[in-house]
Amino acid sequence: MMRWLLIVFTALALMLSACGKIGGGEKIAVVNWDKVLQEHPQHGRLQNLKEEYSLLLDKRREQEIIGKTRMSNLAKLYQLKQNSKQNFLSADFMTRMMEKQTAEQEKLKQLSNQIADQVDKELAEEEKKLNEHYRLRLFNLRLKLDTVRMVPEERKKVEAELQAVQAERDGDRMLLMRHKIGLVNQRMEPHVKAMQQRLDAYALQLQTQMRAEMKKDSGKDDVVLQKVPAALRELLGTVDQELDKQQQAIETLETAIKKDMESVVAKLAKERGYTVVFHKYRMNVSAEDITGDVIAGLKKLELRTKAAEALNKKTAGAPVGDKSK
């Protein structure tokens, strides 16, 4: 290797420098490697890829936990059914009822929001009048405080009046809000009763199904239990494939970023005659900081790369045989 291009990126090299291995005539530079990495044009993309990978990995773990939990729960439910099928069906009944109740509550919530919006529209004029009623009074009091010269006692009196008007306005707003809530609750009452009736009807339907299920052969449950592990493995296998793809993309980008950084450092080392380039600062080594120059070089490299890509796209899009451009 040429003597001018001794680039050191390891802690071992730093230890050697502290021990006097570098000659006094060497031209030394230092790069804040972490800062350069953060300033690389592709660093944001790398961080996004890592975040996506982390999210997918968390999702994979969550799915595995959920899957194993469900398998465990199914096994327990199956055992319960062997001992008492009634207990198994009761657990299934509770699960379905919770799902139904959640769905009904979500619908009720959406309806409540719609009714609240309607009430807001209906009372918009009243709210506007309330605000108008106090706007001029508050404006005049604030204007008086801002423009009229007053003795301290008189100013305190006006300030107290302003606070009283604000408190009165806030009280009226609170009354209006309570009125709105009362209207919403009143209009929601029949819908709440209807929801409860639907839940009662659904519960009766499930109970009817449970009684019929008690008479069926339990062989179907065995088939389901046997399929669950395979289904979980298939699901996790699909996620693992995606994780492998994302990991490969991260490693590819990291390698490209590292090559870019090393290329710029090597270019500066050759141009300026550095014999040693550290990637961390040392108290006992006098070195020229070229961090900013490396960052600038990376930006120039990115611009050249984009220009080359644009040219390639333009060339690829040109008609065959068109050599005039």
Short mmCIF file of C-alpha atoms in Angstrom, two decimals:
data_model
loop_
_atom_site.label_atom_id
_atom_site.label_comp_id
_atom_site.label_asym_id
_atom_site.label_seq_id
_atom_site.Cartn_x
_atom_site.Cartn_y
_atom_site.Cartn_z
CA MET A 1 0.00 0.00 0.00
CA MET A 2 1.19 3.55 -0.66
CA ARG A 3 2.60 5.27 2.38
CA TRP A 4 0.35 8.33 2.03
CA LEU A 5 -2.85 6.32 2.36
CA LEU A 6 -2.73 4.79 5.82
CA ILE A 7 -6.32 5.29 7.03
CA VAL A 8 -6.99 4.05 10.52
CA PHE A 9 -10.57 3.33 11.64
CA THR A 10 -10.07 1.15 14.71
CA ALA A 11 -9.43 1.70 18.41
CA LEU A 12 -6.27 -0.35 18.05
CA ALA A 13 -4.73 2.26 15.78
CA LEU A 14 -5.61 4.96 18.28
CA MET A 15 -3.86 3.00 21.02
CA LEU A 16 -0.79 2.66 18.79
CA SER A 17 -0.75 6.41 18.20
CA ALA A 18 -0.79 7.01 21.95
CA CYS A 19 2.16 4.66 22.33
CA GLY A 20 4.30 6.68 19.92
CA LYS A 21 4.02 4.45 16.86
CA ILE A 22 3.35 7.45 14.60
CA GLY A 23 6.42 9.39 13.58
CA GLY A 24 6.81 13.08 14.31
CA GLY A 25 6.96 13.91 10.58
CA GLU A 26 3.65 12.28 9.74
CA LYS A 27 0.84 14.50 8.44
CA ILE A 28 -2.21 13.47 10.45
CA ALA A 29 -5.92 14.23 10.02
CA VAL A 30 -8.98 13.34 12.03
CA VAL A 31 -12.60 12.79 11.00
CA ASN A 32 -15.62 12.78 13.28
CA TRP A 33 -16.92 9.58 11.77
CA ASP A 34 -20.28 9.65 13.54
CA LYS A 35 -20.97 13.24 12.45
CA VAL A 36 -20.03 12.45 8.85
CA LEU A 37 -22.32 9.43 8.92
CA GLN A 38 -25.22 11.56 10.17
CA GLU A 39 -24.60 14.14 7.44
CA HIS A 40 -24.44 11.59 4.63
CA PRO A 41 -27.26 12.28 2.10
CA GLN A 42 -28.47 8.70 2.46
CA HIS A 43 -28.41 8.66 6.28
CA GLY A 44 -32.08 9.61 6.54
CA ARG A 45 -33.04 6.77 4.21
CA LEU A 46 -30.88 4.39 6.25
CA GLN A 47 -32.60 5.46 9.47
CA ASN A 48 -36.01 4.96 7.85
CA LEU A 49 -35.03 1.46 6.73
CA LYS A 50 -33.82 0.62 10.23
CA GLU A 51 -37.01 1.97 11.79
CA GLU A 52 -39.13 -0.03 9.35
CA TYR A 53 -37.07 -3.12 10.14
CA SER A 54 -37.46 -2.54 13.88
CA LEU A 55 -41.22 -2.06 13.54
CA LEU A 56 -41.53 -5.22 11.47
CA LEU A 57 -39.39 -7.13 13.96
CA ASP A 58 -41.59 -5.93 16.81
CA LYS A 59 -44.64 -6.95 14.81
CA ARG A 60 -43.12 -10.37 14.23
CA ARG A 61 -42.47 -10.83 17.94
CA GLU A 62 -45.96 -9.62 18.74
CA GLN A 63 -47.49 -12.03 16.24
CA GLU A 64 -45.43 -14.88 17.64
CA ILE A 65 -46.52 -14.07 21.18
CA ILE A 66 -50.14 -13.68 20.12
CA GLY A 67 -49.99 -16.88 18.10
CA LYS A 68 -48.43 -18.90 20.89
CA THR A 69 -50.84 -17.38 23.37
CA ARG A 70 -53.75 -18.31 21.16
CA MET A 71 -52.40 -21.83 20.72
CA SER A 72 -52.01 -22.11 24.46
CA ASN A 73 -55.49 -20.76 25.02
CA LEU A 74 -56.95 -23.10 22.43
CA ALA A 75 -55.23 -26.06 24.04
CA LYS A 76 -56.58 -25.05 27.41
CA LEU A 77 -60.04 -24.53 25.98
CA TYR A 78 -59.86 -27.90 24.29
CA GLN A 79 -58.95 -29.53 27.59
CA LEU A 80 -61.76 -27.71 29.26
CA LYS A 81 -64.09 -28.98 26.61
CA GLN A 82 -63.01 -32.52 27.21
CA ASN A 83 -63.76 -32.08 30.87
CA SER A 84 -66.78 -29.92 30.35
CA LYS A 85 -67.92 -28.81 26.92
CA GLN A 86 -70.22 -26.37 28.57
CA ASN A 87 -67.25 -24.47 30.01
CA PHE A 88 -65.62 -24.31 26.58
CA LEU A 89 -68.73 -22.92 24.95
CA SER A 90 -69.17 -20.44 27.77
CA ALA A 91 -65.68 -19.04 27.13
CA ASP A 92 -66.44 -18.82 23.41
CA PHE A 93 -69.68 -17.08 24.24
CA MET A 94 -67.89 -14.44 26.33
CA THR A 95 -65.31 -13.82 23.59
CA ARG A 96 -67.95 -13.32 20.90
CA MET A 97 -70.02 -11.12 23.15
CA MET A 98 -66.99 -8.91 23.84
CA GLU A 99 -66.29 -8.61 20.12
CA LYS A 100 -69.92 -7.77 19.43
CA GLN A 101 -70.04 -5.25 22.25
CA THR A 102 -66.86 -3.58 21.00
CA ALA A 103 -68.29 -3.30 17.49
CA GLU A 104 -71.58 -1.90 18.80
CA GLN A 105 -69.79 0.61 21.00
CA GLU A 106 -67.74 1.79 18.04
CA LYS A 107 -70.91 2.35 16.02
CA LEU A 108 -72.45 4.15 18.97
CA LYS A 109 -69.39 6.35 19.27
CA GLN A 110 -69.60 7.34 15.60
CA LEU A 111 -73.29 8.09 15.95
CA SER A 112 -72.61 10.15 19.07
CA ASN A 113 -70.08 12.23 17.15
CA GLN A 114 -72.58 12.81 14.36
CA ILE A 115 -75.28 13.90 16.80
CA ALA A 116 -72.80 16.16 18.60
CA ASP A 117 -71.93 17.80 15.27
CA GLN A 118 -75.62 18.28 14.55
CA VAL A 119 -76.20 19.84 17.97
CA ASP A 120 -73.25 22.15 17.41
CA LYS A 121 -74.82 23.32 14.15
CA GLU A 122 -78.19 23.83 15.81
CA LEU A 123 -76.71 25.87 18.64
CA ALA A 124 -74.17 27.70 16.50
CA GLU A 125 -76.33 30.80 16.30
CA GLU A 126 -76.89 30.81 20.04
CA GLU A 127 -73.18 30.41 20.64
CA LYS A 128 -72.48 33.22 18.19
CA LYS A 129 -74.93 35.51 20.02
CA LEU A 130 -73.29 34.65 23.34
CA ASN A 131 -69.86 35.57 22.02
CA GLU A 132 -71.17 38.75 20.42
CA HIS A 133 -72.86 39.68 23.67
CA TYR A 134 -69.53 39.78 25.47
CA ARG A 135 -67.19 40.75 22.64
CA LEU A 136 -67.93 44.49 22.67
CA ARG A 137 -67.86 44.74 26.46
CA LEU A 138 -64.54 42.98 26.66
CA PHE A 139 -63.14 45.00 23.78
CA ASN A 140 -64.10 48.32 25.39
CA LEU A 141 -62.60 47.34 28.73
CA ARG A 142 -59.34 46.15 27.14
CA LEU A 143 -59.22 49.28 25.00
CA LYS A 144 -59.73 51.44 28.04
CA LEU A 145 -56.89 49.72 29.84
CA ASP A 146 -54.59 50.08 26.84
CA THR A 147 -55.32 53.67 25.81
CA VAL A 148 -56.72 55.64 28.75
CA ARG A 149 -54.44 56.99 31.44
CA MET A 150 -55.80 56.16 34.86
CA VAL A 151 -54.71 56.35 38.41
CA PRO A 152 -53.80 52.96 39.95
CA GLU A 153 -57.03 52.65 41.89
CA GLU A 154 -59.14 53.34 38.83
CA ARG A 155 -57.08 50.88 36.75
CA LYS A 156 -57.54 48.14 39.34
CA LYS A 157 -61.26 48.80 39.23
CA VAL A 158 -61.36 48.41 35.43
CA GLU A 159 -59.21 45.27 35.60
CA ALA A 160 -61.57 43.78 38.18
CA GLU A 161 -64.52 44.61 35.94
CA LEU A 162 -62.77 42.92 33.00
CA GLN A 163 -62.16 39.77 35.04
CA ALA A 164 -65.79 39.75 36.18
CA VAL A 165 -67.06 40.01 32.59
CA GLN A 166 -64.71 37.21 31.50
CA ALA A 167 -65.91 35.02 34.38
CA GLU A 168 -69.52 35.75 33.46
CA ARG A 169 -68.82 34.84 29.82
CA ASP A 170 -67.10 31.61 30.84
CA GLY A 171 -70.04 30.71 33.03
CA ASP A 172 -72.48 31.24 30.17
CA ARG A 173 -70.26 29.14 27.91
CA MET A 174 -70.29 26.36 30.49
CA LEU A 175 -74.08 26.49 30.66
CA LEU A 176 -74.26 26.27 26.88
CA MET A 177 -71.88 23.30 26.90
CA ARG A 178 -74.00 21.51 29.48
CA HIS A 179 -77.04 22.19 27.34
CA LYS A 180 -75.25 20.64 24.35
CA ILE A 181 -74.29 17.56 26.35
CA GLY A 182 -77.84 17.21 27.59
CA LEU A 183 -79.24 17.33 24.06
CA VAL A 184 -76.71 14.75 22.85
CA ASN A 185 -77.51 12.40 25.74
CA GLN A 186 -81.22 12.83 25.17
CA ARG A 187 -80.96 11.98 21.48
CA MET A 188 -78.56 9.11 22.12
CA GLU A 189 -80.84 7.44 24.67
CA PRO A 190 -83.02 5.51 22.14
CA HIS A 191 -79.88 4.40 20.27
CA VAL A 192 -78.33 3.12 23.48
CA LYS A 193 -81.48 1.15 24.22
CA ALA A 194 -81.50 -0.23 20.66
CA MET A 195 -77.87 -1.31 21.06
CA GLN A 196 -78.69 -3.13 24.27
CA GLN A 197 -81.58 -4.89 22.55
CA ARG A 198 -79.28 -6.00 19.73
CA LEU A 199 -76.77 -7.31 22.25
CA ASP A 200 -79.51 -9.20 24.09
CA ALA A 201 -80.74 -10.70 20.81
CA TYR A 202 -77.20 -11.67 19.85
CA ALA A 203 -76.65 -13.28 23.24
CA LEU A 204 -79.84 -15.29 22.80
CA GLN A 205 -78.68 -16.37 19.35
CA LEU A 206 -75.32 -17.52 20.72
CA GLN A 207 -76.98 -19.41 23.53
CA THR A 208 -79.16 -21.22 21.00
CA GLN A 209 -76.06 -22.09 18.98
CA MET A 210 -74.30 -23.30 22.13
CA ARG A 211 -77.10 -25.71 22.90
CA ALA A 212 -76.89 -27.07 19.36
CA GLU A 213 -73.09 -27.27 19.57
CA MET A 214 -73.32 -29.40 22.68
CA LYS A 215 -74.74 -32.16 20.51
CA LYS A 216 -72.07 -32.08 17.83
CA ASP A 217 -69.07 -34.33 17.59
CA SER A 218 -65.92 -32.71 19.02
CA GLY A 219 -63.80 -34.01 16.12
CA LYS A 220 -63.87 -30.64 14.37
CA ASP A 221 -61.99 -29.08 17.25
CA ASP A 222 -59.15 -31.58 16.86
CA VAL A 223 -58.70 -30.55 13.22
CA VAL A 224 -58.56 -26.87 14.14
CA LEU A 225 -55.98 -27.44 16.86
CA GLN A 226 -53.77 -29.35 14.45
CA LYS A 227 -53.87 -26.58 11.85
CA VAL A 228 -53.00 -23.70 14.18
CA PRO A 229 -49.22 -24.40 14.58
CA ALA A 230 -48.77 -24.78 10.82
CA ALA A 231 -50.68 -21.57 10.20
CA LEU A 232 -48.52 -19.72 12.72
CA ARG A 233 -45.33 -21.05 11.14
CA GLU A 234 -46.53 -19.99 7.71
CA LEU A 235 -47.38 -16.51 8.96
CA LEU A 236 -44.04 -16.05 10.72
CA GLY A 237 -42.21 -17.45 7.69
CA THR A 238 -43.74 -14.74 5.50
CA VAL A 239 -42.65 -12.06 7.96
CA ASP A 240 -39.16 -13.57 8.21
CA GLN A 241 -38.78 -13.36 4.43
CA GLU A 242 -39.65 -9.67 4.53
CA LEU A 243 -37.23 -9.15 7.42
CA ASP A 244 -34.45 -10.79 5.40
CA LYS A 245 -35.18 -8.47 2.46
CA GLN A 246 -35.11 -5.40 4.67
CA GLN A 247 -31.93 -6.53 6.43
CA GLN A 248 -30.26 -7.03 3.07
CA ALA A 249 -31.36 -3.56 1.97
CA ILE A 250 -29.95 -2.04 5.17
CA GLU A 251 -26.61 -3.84 4.79
CA THR A 252 -26.38 -2.84 1.13
CA LEU A 253 -27.03 0.81 1.94
CA GLU A 254 -24.62 0.76 4.89
CA THR A 255 -21.91 -0.67 2.64
CA ALA A 256 -22.57 2.00 0.01
CA ILE A 257 -22.48 4.78 2.62
CA LYS A 258 -19.23 3.42 4.07
CA LYS A 259 -17.68 3.24 0.60
CA ASP A 260 -18.71 6.83 -0.10
CA MET A 261 -17.16 8.06 3.15
CA GLU A 262 -13.97 6.06 2.66
CA SER A 263 -13.73 7.27 -0.93
CA VAL A 264 -13.94 10.93 0.07
CA VAL A 265 -11.46 10.46 2.93
CA ALA A 266 -9.04 8.63 0.63
CA LYS A 267 -9.32 11.40 -1.97
CA LEU A 268 -8.58 14.11 0.61
CA ALA A 269 -5.70 12.06 2.03
CA LYS A 270 -4.13 11.72 -1.40
CA GLU A 271 -4.62 15.36 -2.35
CA ARG A 272 -3.29 16.77 0.93
CA GLY A 273 -0.66 14.15 1.71
CA TYR A 274 -2.12 12.76 4.93
CA THR A 275 -0.40 9.60 6.07
CA VAL A 276 -2.78 8.84 8.89
CA VAL A 277 -6.48 9.64 9.22
CA PHE A 278 -8.21 8.88 12.51
CA HIS A 279 -11.97 8.59 12.89
CA LYS A 280 -11.94 9.70 16.55
CA TYR A 281 -10.28 12.57 18.40
CA ARG A 282 -7.28 11.90 20.67
CA MET A 283 -6.04 14.26 23.36
CA ASN A 284 -2.38 13.41 22.75
CA VAL A 285 -2.42 13.55 18.92
CA SER A 286 -2.22 16.79 16.93
CA ALA A 287 -4.33 16.32 13.82
CA GLU A 288 -6.14 18.47 11.27
CA ASP A 289 -9.93 18.16 11.52
CA ILE A 290 -11.29 17.43 8.04
CA THR A 291 -14.82 16.52 9.12
CA GLY A 292 -16.38 19.49 7.32
CA ASP A 293 -14.38 18.78 4.16
CA VAL A 294 -15.52 15.15 4.14
CA ILE A 295 -19.16 16.22 4.54
CA ALA A 296 -18.77 18.71 1.69
CA GLY A 297 -17.18 16.00 -0.44
CA LEU A 298 -20.11 13.64 0.24
CA LYS A 299 -22.57 16.31 -0.89
CA LYS A 300 -20.63 16.83 -4.11
CA LEU A 301 -20.53 13.09 -4.65
CA GLU A 302 -24.31 12.91 -4.17
CA LEU A 303 -24.84 15.67 -6.74
CA ARG A 304 -22.66 13.87 -9.28
CA THR A 305 -24.52 10.62 -8.62
CA LYS A 306 -27.90 12.27 -9.15
CA ALA A 307 -26.68 13.98 -12.32
CA ALA A 308 -25.43 10.64 -13.67
CA GLU A 309 -28.73 8.94 -12.83
CA ALA A 310 -30.68 11.73 -14.56
CA LEU A 311 -28.48 11.40 -17.63
CA ASN A 312 -28.96 7.63 -17.72
CA LYS A 313 -32.74 8.04 -17.49
CA LYS A 314 -32.70 10.61 -20.28
CA THR A 315 -30.53 8.36 -22.44
CA ALA A 316 -32.73 5.32 -21.72
CA GLY A 317 -35.85 7.29 -22.67
CA ALA A 318 -34.47 8.57 -25.97
CA PRO A 319 -35.70 6.88 -29.23
CA VAL A 320 -33.47 4.16 -30.66
CA GLY A 321 -31.09 5.56 -33.26
CA ASP A 322 -31.56 9.18 -32.13
CA LYS A 323 -28.00 10.46 -31.87
CA SER A 324 -28.77 14.12 -32.40
CA LYS A 325 -29.13 14.81 -28.65
#
